[in-house]
Coordinates of C-alpha atoms in Angstrom, one line a residue:
M1 CA 0.0 0.0 0.0
S2 CA 1.1 3.6 -0.7
P3 CA 0.9 6.4 1.9
R4 CA -2.5 6.8 3.5
G5 CA -3.7 3.5 2.3
V6 CA -4.1 4.2 -1.4
A7 CA -3.8 1.0 -3.4
I8 CA -1.0 1.3 -6.0
P9 CA -3.1 0.3 -9.1
D10 CA -5.6 3.0 -8.2
V11 CA -3.1 5.9 -7.6
R12 CA -3.1 7.3 -11.2
E13 CA -6.8 7.4 -11.5
R14 CA -7.3 8.8 -8.0
L15 CA -4.8 11.6 -8.8
F16 CA -6.4 12.3 -12.2
T17 CA -9.9 12.5 -10.7
A18 CA -8.6 14.8 -7.9
A19 CA -6.9 17.1 -10.4
E20 CA -10.2 17.4 -12.3
R21 CA -12.0 18.3 -9.1
V22 CA -9.4 21.0 -8.3
V23 CA -9.6 22.5 -11.8
E24 CA -13.4 22.5 -11.8
R25 CA -13.7 24.0 -8.3
D26 CA -10.7 26.4 -8.2
G27 CA -9.5 26.9 -11.8
A28 CA -6.5 25.8 -13.7
A29 CA -4.2 28.2 -11.9
A30 CA -4.8 26.3 -8.7
L31 CA -3.5 23.0 -10.0
T32 CA -0.3 22.2 -8.2
S33 CA 1.2 18.9 -7.1
R34 CA 0.3 19.7 -3.5
A35 CA -3.3 20.7 -4.3
I36 CA -3.7 17.4 -6.2
T37 CA -2.4 15.2 -3.5
A38 CA -4.3 17.0 -0.8
E39 CA -7.5 16.6 -2.9
A40 CA -6.7 12.9 -3.4
D41 CA -5.9 12.5 0.3
C42 CA -2.5 11.1 -0.6
G43 CA 1.0 11.8 0.8
K44 CA 2.6 14.8 -0.7
G45 CA 5.3 12.8 -2.6
V46 CA 2.9 10.4 -4.2
L47 CA 2.5 12.3 -7.5
H48 CA 6.2 12.6 -8.0
T49 CA 6.6 8.8 -7.3
H50 CA 4.5 8.1 -10.4
F51 CA 5.3 11.1 -12.6
T52 CA 8.4 13.2 -13.2
G53 CA 6.5 16.4 -12.4
L54 CA 3.3 18.3 -13.0
D55 CA 3.8 18.7 -16.7
E56 CA 4.1 14.9 -17.3
F57 CA 1.1 14.5 -15.0
V58 CA -1.1 16.9 -16.9
A59 CA -0.1 15.3 -20.2
E60 CA -0.8 11.8 -19.0
L61 CA -4.1 12.9 -17.7
L62 CA -5.1 14.2 -21.1
L63 CA -3.8 11.1 -22.8
D64 CA -5.7 8.9 -20.4
R65 CA -9.0 10.8 -21.0
F66 CA -8.5 10.7 -24.8
A67 CA -8.0 6.9 -24.6
R68 CA -11.2 6.7 -22.4
S69 CA -13.1 8.8 -25.0
A70 CA -11.9 6.6 -27.8
R71 CA -13.2 3.5 -26.0
Q72 CA -16.6 5.2 -25.5
A73 CA -16.7 6.0 -29.2
E74 CA -15.9 2.5 -30.1
A75 CA -18.7 1.2 -27.9
L76 CA -21.1 2.8 -30.4
E77 CA -20.8 -0.5 -32.3
A78 CA -23.0 -2.2 -29.6
K79 CA -25.7 0.4 -30.2
V80 CA -26.3 -0.2 -33.9
G81 CA -30.0 -0.5 -34.6
E82 CA -30.9 0.8 -31.1
A83 CA -32.5 4.1 -30.1
T84 CA -31.8 6.8 -32.7
I85 CA -28.6 7.5 -34.6
A86 CA -28.6 11.1 -33.5
G87 CA -29.2 10.2 -29.9
N88 CA -26.5 7.6 -29.8
L89 CA -24.0 10.0 -31.3
Q90 CA -25.0 12.9 -29.1
E91 CA -24.6 10.8 -26.0
V92 CA -21.0 9.9 -26.9
V93 CA -20.1 13.4 -27.9
L94 CA -21.4 14.8 -24.6
D95 CA -19.6 12.1 -22.6
L96 CA -16.5 12.9 -24.5
L97 CA -16.7 16.6 -23.7
E98 CA -17.3 15.7 -20.1
A99 CA -14.2 13.5 -20.1
L100 CA -12.0 16.3 -21.6
P101 CA -12.6 19.4 -19.5
P102 CA -11.5 22.6 -21.4
A103 CA -9.3 23.7 -18.6
V104 CA -7.4 20.5 -18.5
V105 CA -7.0 20.5 -22.3
G106 CA -5.8 24.1 -22.1
L107 CA -3.2 23.3 -19.5
A108 CA -1.8 20.4 -21.5
M109 CA -1.6 22.6 -24.6
T110 CA -0.2 25.8 -23.0
R111 CA 2.5 24.3 -20.8
P112 CA 5.4 23.6 -23.2
A113 CA 6.7 20.5 -21.5
A114 CA 3.2 19.1 -21.1
A115 CA 2.4 19.9 -24.8
L116 CA 5.5 18.1 -25.9
H117 CA 4.8 15.0 -23.8
T118 CA 1.2 15.0 -25.2
R119 CA 2.4 15.2 -28.8
E120 CA 4.9 12.4 -28.2
G121 CA 2.2 10.3 -26.8
F122 CA 0.0 10.8 -29.8
Q123 CA 2.9 10.2 -32.1
S124 CA 3.6 6.9 -30.3
G125 CA 0.1 5.7 -31.1
A126 CA -2.0 6.9 -28.2
P127 CA -5.7 7.3 -29.2
A128 CA -6.6 10.9 -30.3
F129 CA -9.2 12.5 -32.5
D130 CA -8.4 10.3 -35.4
A131 CA -9.4 7.2 -33.4
I132 CA -12.7 8.9 -32.3
Q133 CA -13.4 9.9 -35.9
H134 CA -12.8 6.3 -37.1
A135 CA -15.2 5.0 -34.5
F136 CA -17.9 7.4 -35.6
T137 CA -17.4 6.5 -39.2
A138 CA -17.6 2.8 -38.5
Y139 CA -20.8 3.3 -36.5
L140 CA -22.4 5.3 -39.2
Q141 CA -21.5 2.8 -41.9
A142 CA -23.0 0.0 -39.8
E143 CA -26.2 1.9 -39.5
Q144 CA -26.1 2.6 -43.2
R145 CA -25.8 -1.2 -43.9
G146 CA -28.7 -1.8 -41.6
G147 CA -30.9 0.7 -43.5
R148 CA -31.3 3.3 -40.8
L149 CA -29.0 5.8 -42.7
T150 CA -29.5 6.5 -46.4
A151 CA -27.1 4.9 -48.8
G152 CA -26.0 8.3 -50.1
A153 CA -25.0 9.7 -46.7
D154 CA -21.3 10.6 -46.6
T155 CA -20.4 8.9 -43.3
A156 CA -16.8 10.0 -43.3
T157 CA -17.7 13.7 -43.7
I158 CA -20.4 13.4 -40.9
A159 CA -17.8 11.9 -38.6
L160 CA -15.3 14.6 -39.5
A161 CA -17.8 17.3 -38.8
L162 CA -18.6 15.9 -35.5
V163 CA -14.9 15.6 -34.5
G164 CA -14.3 19.1 -35.7
T165 CA -17.1 20.4 -33.6
I166 CA -15.8 18.5 -30.5
H167 CA -12.4 20.1 -31.1
H168 CA -13.9 23.5 -31.4
L169 CA -16.0 23.2 -28.2
L170 CA -13.0 21.9 -26.3
M171 CA -10.9 24.9 -27.3
T172 CA -13.5 27.6 -27.0
R173 CA -16.4 26.8 -24.7
V174 CA -16.7 28.6 -21.4
P175 CA -19.0 26.9 -18.9
G176 CA -22.2 28.9 -18.3
Q177 CA -21.6 31.1 -21.4
G178 CA -23.1 30.8 -24.9
E179 CA -25.1 27.9 -26.2
D180 CA -24.6 24.7 -24.4
A181 CA -22.9 21.7 -26.0
E182 CA -26.1 19.7 -26.0
A183 CA -28.0 22.3 -28.0
T184 CA -25.0 22.7 -30.4
T185 CA -24.6 19.0 -31.1
R186 CA -28.3 18.5 -31.5
R187 CA -28.5 21.2 -34.2
L188 CA -25.4 19.9 -35.9
L189 CA -26.7 16.3 -36.0
A190 CA -30.1 17.3 -37.3
M191 CA -28.3 19.1 -40.2
L192 CA -25.8 16.3 -40.9
L193 CA -28.2 13.5 -40.7
G194 CA -31.1 15.2 -42.5
G195 CA -33.6 13.6 -40.2
A196 CA -32.2 10.1 -40.5
G197 CA -32.4 8.2 -37.3
Q198 CA -34.2 11.0 -35.5
P199 CA -37.2 10.4 -33.3
P200 CA -40.5 11.1 -35.0
T201 CA -42.2 14.4 -34.3
A202 CA -45.5 14.5 -32.6

């Protein structure tokens, strides 16, 4: 066991979750090694036992959340033929945005060492937007084969537009300001799908 009884396999996720809480509550500027370990109720040196420093920690947090998001997108395969196409896609998009808080993304992109570590992770094959786009395309093609999406629908372009919107929202949205992500993605999907897979209107 590590300090204060934290099981070793759970340390990374416990620290990642603690960091997200700190950023959500106090803002990105409050994210320090000490703030993270205090929030996680770990010994002060635990973070540096598992990471070389805060920059590597922030980068690994982002890489982990991208990998989780890619897995969520891939899980769309199990929803083929169920509910609505738009609803299935929107659920994943909103979960993905929740898993990638803008403040954390901003930290990883604006701290030079963290940005470099993140790029190196992607270059080494860590899942990123391309994996999510591929999963969206595969899901749409499966729905197309099942007849719920018209044969003429450009599945690759729909997937690209969704991923582009996700990227835009991650980089620009400010919680509590402007149109919320749910409304934005609903309008986008209605346009992209042209009514395919939408619930019938009353």
